[in-house]
CSV table of C-alpha atoms in Angstrom, one decimal:
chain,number,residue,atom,x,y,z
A,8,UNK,CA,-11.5,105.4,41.8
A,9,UNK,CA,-8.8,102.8,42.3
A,10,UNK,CA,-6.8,104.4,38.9
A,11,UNK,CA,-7.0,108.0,41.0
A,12,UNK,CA,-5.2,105.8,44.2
A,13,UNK,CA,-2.0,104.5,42.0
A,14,UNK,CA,0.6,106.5,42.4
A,15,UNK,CA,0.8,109.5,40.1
A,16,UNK,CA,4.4,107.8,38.4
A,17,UNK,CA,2.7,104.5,38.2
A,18,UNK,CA,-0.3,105.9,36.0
A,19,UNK,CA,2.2,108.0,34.1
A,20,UNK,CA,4.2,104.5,32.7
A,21,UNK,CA,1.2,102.7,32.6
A,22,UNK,CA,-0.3,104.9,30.3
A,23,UNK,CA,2.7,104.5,28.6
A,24,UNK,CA,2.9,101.6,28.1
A,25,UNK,CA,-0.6,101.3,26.9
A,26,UNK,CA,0.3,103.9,24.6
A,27,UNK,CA,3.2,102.2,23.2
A,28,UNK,CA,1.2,98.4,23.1
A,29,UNK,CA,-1.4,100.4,20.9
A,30,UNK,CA,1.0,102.3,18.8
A,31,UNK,CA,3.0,99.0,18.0
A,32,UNK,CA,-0.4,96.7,17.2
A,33,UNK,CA,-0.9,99.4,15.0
A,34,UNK,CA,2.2,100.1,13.2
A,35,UNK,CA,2.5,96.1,13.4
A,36,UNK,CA,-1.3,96.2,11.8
A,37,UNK,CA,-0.2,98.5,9.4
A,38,UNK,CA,3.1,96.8,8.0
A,39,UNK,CA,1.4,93.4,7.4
A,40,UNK,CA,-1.7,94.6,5.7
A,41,UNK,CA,1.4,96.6,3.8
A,42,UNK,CA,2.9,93.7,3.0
A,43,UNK,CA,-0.6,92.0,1.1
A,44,UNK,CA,0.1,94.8,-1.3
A,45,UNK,CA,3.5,95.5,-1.8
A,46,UNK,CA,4.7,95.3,-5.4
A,47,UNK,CA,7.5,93.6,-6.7
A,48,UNK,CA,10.7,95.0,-8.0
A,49,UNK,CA,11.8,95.4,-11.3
A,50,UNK,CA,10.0,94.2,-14.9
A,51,UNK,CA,8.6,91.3,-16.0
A,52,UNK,CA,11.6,88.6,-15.8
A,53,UNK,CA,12.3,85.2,-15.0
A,54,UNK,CA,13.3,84.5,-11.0
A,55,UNK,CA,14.6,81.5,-9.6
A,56,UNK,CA,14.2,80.4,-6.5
A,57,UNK,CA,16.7,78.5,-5.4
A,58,UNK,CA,16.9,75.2,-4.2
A,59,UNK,CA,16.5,75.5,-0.1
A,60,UNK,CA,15.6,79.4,-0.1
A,61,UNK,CA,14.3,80.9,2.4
A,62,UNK,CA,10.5,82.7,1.9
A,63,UNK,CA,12.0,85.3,3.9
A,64,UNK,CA,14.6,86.2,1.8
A,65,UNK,CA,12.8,85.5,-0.7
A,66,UNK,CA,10.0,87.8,-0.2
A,67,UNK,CA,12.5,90.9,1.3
A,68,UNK,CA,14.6,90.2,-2.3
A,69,UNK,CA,11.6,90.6,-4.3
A,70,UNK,CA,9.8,93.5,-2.6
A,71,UNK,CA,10.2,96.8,-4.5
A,72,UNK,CA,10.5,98.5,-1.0
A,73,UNK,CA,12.2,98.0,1.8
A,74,UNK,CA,10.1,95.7,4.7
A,75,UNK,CA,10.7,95.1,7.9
A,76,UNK,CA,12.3,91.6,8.8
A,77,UNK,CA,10.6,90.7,11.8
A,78,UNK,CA,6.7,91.6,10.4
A,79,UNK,CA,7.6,89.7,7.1
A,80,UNK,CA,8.5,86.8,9.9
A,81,UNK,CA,4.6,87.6,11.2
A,82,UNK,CA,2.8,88.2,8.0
A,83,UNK,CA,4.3,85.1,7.0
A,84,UNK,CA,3.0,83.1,10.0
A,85,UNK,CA,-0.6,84.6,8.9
A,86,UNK,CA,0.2,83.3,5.3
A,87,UNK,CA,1.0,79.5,6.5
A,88,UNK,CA,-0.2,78.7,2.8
A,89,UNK,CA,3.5,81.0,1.6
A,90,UNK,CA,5.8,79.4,3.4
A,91,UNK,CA,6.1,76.3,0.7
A,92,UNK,CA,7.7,77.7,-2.1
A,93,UNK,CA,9.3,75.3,-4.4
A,94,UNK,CA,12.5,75.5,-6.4
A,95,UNK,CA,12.7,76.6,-10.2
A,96,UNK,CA,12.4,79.0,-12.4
A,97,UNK,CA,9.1,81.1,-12.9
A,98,UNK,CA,8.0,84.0,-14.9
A,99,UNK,CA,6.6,87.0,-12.9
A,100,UNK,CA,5.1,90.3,-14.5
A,101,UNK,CA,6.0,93.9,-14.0
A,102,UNK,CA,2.8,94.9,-11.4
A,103,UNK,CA,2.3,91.4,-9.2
A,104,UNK,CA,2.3,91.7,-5.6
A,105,UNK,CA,4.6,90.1,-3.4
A,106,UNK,CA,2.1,87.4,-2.0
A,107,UNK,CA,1.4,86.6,-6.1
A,108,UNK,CA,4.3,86.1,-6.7
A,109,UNK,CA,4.9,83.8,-4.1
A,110,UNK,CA,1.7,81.8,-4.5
A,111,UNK,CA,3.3,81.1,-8.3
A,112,UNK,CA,5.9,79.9,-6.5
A,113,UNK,CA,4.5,77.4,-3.9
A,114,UNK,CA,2.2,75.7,-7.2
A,115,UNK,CA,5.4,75.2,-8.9
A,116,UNK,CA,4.3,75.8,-11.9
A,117,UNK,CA,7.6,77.1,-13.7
A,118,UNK,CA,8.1,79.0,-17.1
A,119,UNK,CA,7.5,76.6,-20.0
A,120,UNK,CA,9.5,77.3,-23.1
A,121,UNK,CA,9.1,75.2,-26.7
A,122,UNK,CA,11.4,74.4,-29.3
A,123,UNK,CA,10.2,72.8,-32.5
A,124,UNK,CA,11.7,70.0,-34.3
A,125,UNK,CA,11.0,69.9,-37.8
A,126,UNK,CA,9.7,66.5,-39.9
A,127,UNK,CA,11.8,66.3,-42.8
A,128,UNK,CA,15.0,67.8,-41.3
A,129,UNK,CA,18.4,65.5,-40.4
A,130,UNK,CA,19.6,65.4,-37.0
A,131,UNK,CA,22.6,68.0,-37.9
A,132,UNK,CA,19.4,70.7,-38.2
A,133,UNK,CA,17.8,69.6,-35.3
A,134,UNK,CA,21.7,70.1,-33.2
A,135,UNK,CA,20.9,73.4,-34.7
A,136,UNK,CA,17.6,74.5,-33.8
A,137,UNK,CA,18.4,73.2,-30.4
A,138,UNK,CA,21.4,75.0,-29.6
A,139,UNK,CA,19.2,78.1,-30.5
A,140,UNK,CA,16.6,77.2,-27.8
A,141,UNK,CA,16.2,79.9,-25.0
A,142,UNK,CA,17.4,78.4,-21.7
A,143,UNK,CA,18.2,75.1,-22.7
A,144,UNK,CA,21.4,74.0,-21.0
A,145,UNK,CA,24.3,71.7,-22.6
A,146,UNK,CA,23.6,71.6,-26.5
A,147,UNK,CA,24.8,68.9,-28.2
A,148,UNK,CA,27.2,68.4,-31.1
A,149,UNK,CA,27.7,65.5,-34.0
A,150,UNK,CA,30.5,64.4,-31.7
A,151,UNK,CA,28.1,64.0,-28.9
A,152,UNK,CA,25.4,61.7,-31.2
A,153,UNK,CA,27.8,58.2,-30.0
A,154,UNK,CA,27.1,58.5,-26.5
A,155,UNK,CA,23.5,59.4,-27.2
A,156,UNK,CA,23.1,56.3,-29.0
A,157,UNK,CA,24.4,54.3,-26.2
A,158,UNK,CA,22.7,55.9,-23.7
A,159,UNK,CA,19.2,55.0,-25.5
A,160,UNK,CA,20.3,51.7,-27.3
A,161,UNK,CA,19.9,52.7,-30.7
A,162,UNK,CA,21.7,49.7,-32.3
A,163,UNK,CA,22.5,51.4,-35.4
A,164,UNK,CA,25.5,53.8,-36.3
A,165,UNK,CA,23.6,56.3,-37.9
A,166,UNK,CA,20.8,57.7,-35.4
A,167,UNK,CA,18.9,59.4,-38.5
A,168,UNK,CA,15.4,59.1,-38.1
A,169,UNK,CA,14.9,58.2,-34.7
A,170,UNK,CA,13.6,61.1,-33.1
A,171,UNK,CA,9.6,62.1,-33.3
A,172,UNK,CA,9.3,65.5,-34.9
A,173,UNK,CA,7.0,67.6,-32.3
A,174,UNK,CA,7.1,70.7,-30.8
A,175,UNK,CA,8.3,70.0,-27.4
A,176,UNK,CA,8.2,72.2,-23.5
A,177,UNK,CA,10.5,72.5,-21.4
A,178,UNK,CA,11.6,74.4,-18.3
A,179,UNK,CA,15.0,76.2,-17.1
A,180,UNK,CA,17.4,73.7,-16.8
A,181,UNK,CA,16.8,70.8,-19.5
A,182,UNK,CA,18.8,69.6,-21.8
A,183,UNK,CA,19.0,69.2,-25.4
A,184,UNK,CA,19.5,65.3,-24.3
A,185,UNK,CA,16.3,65.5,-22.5
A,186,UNK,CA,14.9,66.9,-25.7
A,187,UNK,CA,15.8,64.0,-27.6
A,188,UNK,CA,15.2,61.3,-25.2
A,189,UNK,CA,11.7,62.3,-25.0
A,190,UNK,CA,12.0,62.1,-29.0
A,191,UNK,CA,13.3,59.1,-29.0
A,192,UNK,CA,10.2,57.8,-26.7
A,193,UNK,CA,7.9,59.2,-28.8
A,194,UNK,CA,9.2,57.7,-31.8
A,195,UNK,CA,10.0,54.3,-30.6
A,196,UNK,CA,6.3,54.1,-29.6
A,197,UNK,CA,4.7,55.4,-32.5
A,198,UNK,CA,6.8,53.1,-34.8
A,199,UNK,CA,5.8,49.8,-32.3
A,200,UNK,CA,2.2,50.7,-32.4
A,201,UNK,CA,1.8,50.8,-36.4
A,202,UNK,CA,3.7,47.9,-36.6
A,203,UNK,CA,1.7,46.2,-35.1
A,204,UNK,CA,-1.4,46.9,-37.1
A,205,UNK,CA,0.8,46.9,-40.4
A,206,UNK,CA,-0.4,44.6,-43.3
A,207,UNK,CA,2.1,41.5,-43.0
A,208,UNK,CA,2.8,41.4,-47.1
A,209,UNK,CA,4.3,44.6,-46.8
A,210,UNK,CA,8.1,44.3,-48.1
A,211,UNK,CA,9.9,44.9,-44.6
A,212,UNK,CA,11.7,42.5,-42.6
A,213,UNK,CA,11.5,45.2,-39.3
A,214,UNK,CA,10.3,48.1,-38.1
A,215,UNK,CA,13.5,49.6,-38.8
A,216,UNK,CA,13.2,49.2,-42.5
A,217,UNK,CA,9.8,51.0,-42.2
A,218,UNK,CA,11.3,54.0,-40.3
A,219,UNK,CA,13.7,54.0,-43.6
A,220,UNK,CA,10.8,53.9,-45.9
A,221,UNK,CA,8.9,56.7,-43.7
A,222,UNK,CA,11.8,58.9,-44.1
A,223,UNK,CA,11.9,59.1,-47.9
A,224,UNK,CA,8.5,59.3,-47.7
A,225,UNK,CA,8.4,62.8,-46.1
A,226,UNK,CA,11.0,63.9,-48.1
A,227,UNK,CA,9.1,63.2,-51.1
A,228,UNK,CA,6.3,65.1,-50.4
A,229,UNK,CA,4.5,67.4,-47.7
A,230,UNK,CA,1.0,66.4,-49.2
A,231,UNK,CA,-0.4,64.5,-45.6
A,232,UNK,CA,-3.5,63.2,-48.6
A,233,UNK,CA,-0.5,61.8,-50.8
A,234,UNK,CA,1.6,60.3,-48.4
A,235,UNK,CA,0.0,56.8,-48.5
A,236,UNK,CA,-0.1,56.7,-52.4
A,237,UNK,CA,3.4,57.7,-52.5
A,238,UNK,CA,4.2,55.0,-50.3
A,239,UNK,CA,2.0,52.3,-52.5
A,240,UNK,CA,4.7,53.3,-54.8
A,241,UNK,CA,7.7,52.6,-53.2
A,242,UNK,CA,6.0,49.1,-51.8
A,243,UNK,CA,5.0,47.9,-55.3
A,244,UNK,CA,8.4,48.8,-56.6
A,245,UNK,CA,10.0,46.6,-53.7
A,246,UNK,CA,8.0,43.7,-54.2
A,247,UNK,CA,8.3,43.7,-58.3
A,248,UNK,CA,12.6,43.9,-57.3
A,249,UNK,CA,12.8,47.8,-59.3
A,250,UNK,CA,14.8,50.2,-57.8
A,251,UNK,CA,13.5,52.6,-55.7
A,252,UNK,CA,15.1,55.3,-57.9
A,253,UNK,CA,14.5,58.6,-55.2
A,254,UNK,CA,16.1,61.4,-55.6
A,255,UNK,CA,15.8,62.5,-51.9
A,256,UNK,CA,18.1,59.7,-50.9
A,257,UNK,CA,21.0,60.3,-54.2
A,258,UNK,CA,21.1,63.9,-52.1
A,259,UNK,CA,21.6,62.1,-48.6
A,260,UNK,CA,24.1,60.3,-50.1
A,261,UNK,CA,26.2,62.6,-52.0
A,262,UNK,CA,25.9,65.0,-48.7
A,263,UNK,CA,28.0,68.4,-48.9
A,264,UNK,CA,28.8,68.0,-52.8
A,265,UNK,CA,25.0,68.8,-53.3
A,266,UNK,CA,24.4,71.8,-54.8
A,267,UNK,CA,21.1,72.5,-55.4
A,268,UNK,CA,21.2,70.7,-58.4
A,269,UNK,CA,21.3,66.5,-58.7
A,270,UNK,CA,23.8,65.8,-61.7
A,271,UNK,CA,24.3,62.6,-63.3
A,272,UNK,CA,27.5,62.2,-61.5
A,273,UNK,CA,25.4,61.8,-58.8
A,274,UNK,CA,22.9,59.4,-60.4
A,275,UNK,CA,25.7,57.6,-61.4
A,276,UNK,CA,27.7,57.8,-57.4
A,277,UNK,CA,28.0,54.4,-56.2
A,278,UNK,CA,27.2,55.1,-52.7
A,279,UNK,CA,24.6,53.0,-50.0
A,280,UNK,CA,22.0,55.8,-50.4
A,281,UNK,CA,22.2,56.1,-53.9
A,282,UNK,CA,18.8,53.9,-54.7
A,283,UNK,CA,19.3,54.5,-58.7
A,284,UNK,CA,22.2,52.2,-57.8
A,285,UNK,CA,21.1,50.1,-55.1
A,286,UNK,CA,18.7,47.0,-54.9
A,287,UNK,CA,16.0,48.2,-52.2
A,288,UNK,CA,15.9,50.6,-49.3
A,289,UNK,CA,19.0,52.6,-48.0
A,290,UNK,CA,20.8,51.6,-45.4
A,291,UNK,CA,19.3,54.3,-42.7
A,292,UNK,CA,16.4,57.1,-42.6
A,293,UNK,CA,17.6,59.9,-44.5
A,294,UNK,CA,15.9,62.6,-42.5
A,295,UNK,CA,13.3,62.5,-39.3
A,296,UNK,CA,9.8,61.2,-40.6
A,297,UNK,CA,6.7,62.3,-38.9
A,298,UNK,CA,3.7,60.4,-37.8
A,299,UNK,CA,1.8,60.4,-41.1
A,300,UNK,CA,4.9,59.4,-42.8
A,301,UNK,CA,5.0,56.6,-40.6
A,302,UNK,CA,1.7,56.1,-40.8
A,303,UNK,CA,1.8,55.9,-44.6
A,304,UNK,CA,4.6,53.4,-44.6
A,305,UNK,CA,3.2,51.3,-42.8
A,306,UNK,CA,-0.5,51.7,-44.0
A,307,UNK,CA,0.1,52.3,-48.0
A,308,UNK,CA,-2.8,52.6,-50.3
A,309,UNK,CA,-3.7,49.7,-52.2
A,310,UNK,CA,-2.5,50.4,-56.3
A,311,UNK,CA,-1.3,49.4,-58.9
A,312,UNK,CA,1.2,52.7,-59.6
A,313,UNK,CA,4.7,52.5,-60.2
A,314,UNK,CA,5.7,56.1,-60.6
A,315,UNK,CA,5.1,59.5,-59.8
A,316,UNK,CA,6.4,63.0,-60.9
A,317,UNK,CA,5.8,66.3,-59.7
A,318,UNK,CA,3.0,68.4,-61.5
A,319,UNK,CA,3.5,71.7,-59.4
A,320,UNK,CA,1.8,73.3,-56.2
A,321,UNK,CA,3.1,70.1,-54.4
A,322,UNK,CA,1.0,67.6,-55.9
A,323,UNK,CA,2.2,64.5,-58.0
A,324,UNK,CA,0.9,62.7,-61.2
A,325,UNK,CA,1.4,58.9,-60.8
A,326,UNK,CA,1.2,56.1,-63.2
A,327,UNK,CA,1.1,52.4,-63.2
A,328,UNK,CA,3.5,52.3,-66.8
A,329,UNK,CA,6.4,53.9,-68.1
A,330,UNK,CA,4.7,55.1,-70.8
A,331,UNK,CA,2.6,57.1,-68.4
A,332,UNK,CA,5.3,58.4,-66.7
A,333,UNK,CA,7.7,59.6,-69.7
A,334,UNK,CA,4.4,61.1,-70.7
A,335,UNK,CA,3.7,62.8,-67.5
A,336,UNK,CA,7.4,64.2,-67.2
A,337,UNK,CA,7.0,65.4,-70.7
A,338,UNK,CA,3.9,67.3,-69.9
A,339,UNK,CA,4.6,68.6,-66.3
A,340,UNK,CA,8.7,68.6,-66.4
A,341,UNK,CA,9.9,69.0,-70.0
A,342,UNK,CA,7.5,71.3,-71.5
A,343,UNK,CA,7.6,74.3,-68.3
């Protein structure tokens, strides 16, 4: 046989080598199919990959045991569908593999977070409940509102009201100005579209005013079913030239000397807001309306009341006289 005719050394490193060929593919064999199952590091958390990272690294950074570089570097050319990984923030569970991890990563589909902006709250609050987010970068302060307006061309001083209430996502790395410019969207097109459809002999000379008449709308009740009779209210009260006599906006106006209570010193304040002073609508929203607020505004029932009162559990009695009314606040106000 011609194998019996090499030279006994020649068989011996030939073998060998054979030997050594088979042992690698197999150890080679061994560490990629390793690497299909290898288990991430650590507890459920969030990881970033970085802008420009490597898979590599990536993967050898995230491996709960220690892999070799240069069969990552094959297993890696198997995976060609890996190698894409895109940059952000992601959430990964205690348990994953490597290779799920990594497939999160190449979909880009980061960690969403929410933060809910209340209807009914002033922009102050919302500052707040922003600057309490989870992983939303640069909050804001009141000192920050004047460039905000700017930057969105809000023509008026006081941005109150100009901001859609909504529960809004996010990823790692937004901004509470990203927040609000989405807000701002929202609202701007919402307000354009029911102006649009609005009855033209309603009392406004803009959607502006509306926004205003939205806003003491919401504050007056959270009733969605009452919100457009509340609103007929306010609309015949404008075009008969009464005051609008509101309590929500006598406790915008006086601001921090509210205490719970609304005195007749504050009846009696002669400020913008006060509307027990005033002829017509305050100058500005007096909180951040919500879409059925607007809604109602601009699409009021058709009545012939002129007053309202609360009669407990949220609901209102309305009248079309004051006769009605002093009777109402008698029974549902005076006699509790």
């Amino acid at each position: 046989m011609r194998w019996q005719r090499w030279p006994k050394i020649v068989r011996i490193f030939t073998s060998a080598a054979i030997l050594a060929f088979l042992a690698v593919a197999v150890w080679g064999s061994l560490s990629w199919q390793q690497l299909d199952s290898v288990l991430l590091k650590g507890d459920s958390r969030l990881y970033t990959v970085a802008k420009g990272s490597k898979v590599k690294d990536v993967l050898m950074d995230l491996a709960a045991e220690p892999v070799s570089p240069f069969w990552s570097v094959v297993w890696l050319k198997l995976h060609p569908e890996l190698s894409q990984i895109k940059a952000g923030s992601y959430k990964i569970e205690k348990g994953w593999n490597v290779k799920h991890a990594l497939l999160l990563f190449v979909s880009g589909k980061e960690a969403v977070f929410s933060v809910t902006l209340v209807e009914g709250l002033r922009i102050d609050d919302w500052l707040q409940a922003l600057s309490k987010a989870p992983y939303l970068d640069k909050p804001l302060t009141i000192d920050d509102l004047d460039s905000l307006r700017r930057e969105l061309n809000i023509e008026q001083e006081n941005i109150e009201g100009w901001f859609m209430p909504e529960t809004y996502s996010y990823t790692v790395g937004s901004s509470s100005r990203d927040i609000l410019r989405r807000a701002h969207n929202e609202m701007k097109n919402y307000l354009d579209k029911n102006w649009k459809s609005r009855d033209p002999s309603l009392p406004y000379d803009s959607p502006y005013q509306a926004l205003i008449m939205a806003s003491i709308i919401e504050k007056e009740t959270a009733k969605v079913d009452e919100r457009p009779r509340i609103a007929s209210v306010f609309v015949n009260r404008l075009q008969k030239k009464m005051k609008l006599q509101t309590d929500p906006t006598v406790i915008y106006g006086v601001k921090d000397h509210y205490d719970g209570n609304i005195h007749r010193r504050d009846l009696e304040d002669n400020n913008p807001y006060n509307t027990y002073v005033i002829e017509g609508l305050p100058p500005t929203p007096i909180a951040m309306p919500g879409k059925e607020a607007v809604k109602a505004a601009l699409h009021p029932d058709k009545t012939n009341f002129l007053y309202f009162v609360a009669k407990g559990g949220g609901a209102h009695q309305f009248s079309t006289t004051l006769a009605e009314h002093n009777h109402a606040v008698k029974r549902y106000v005076l006699e509790q």
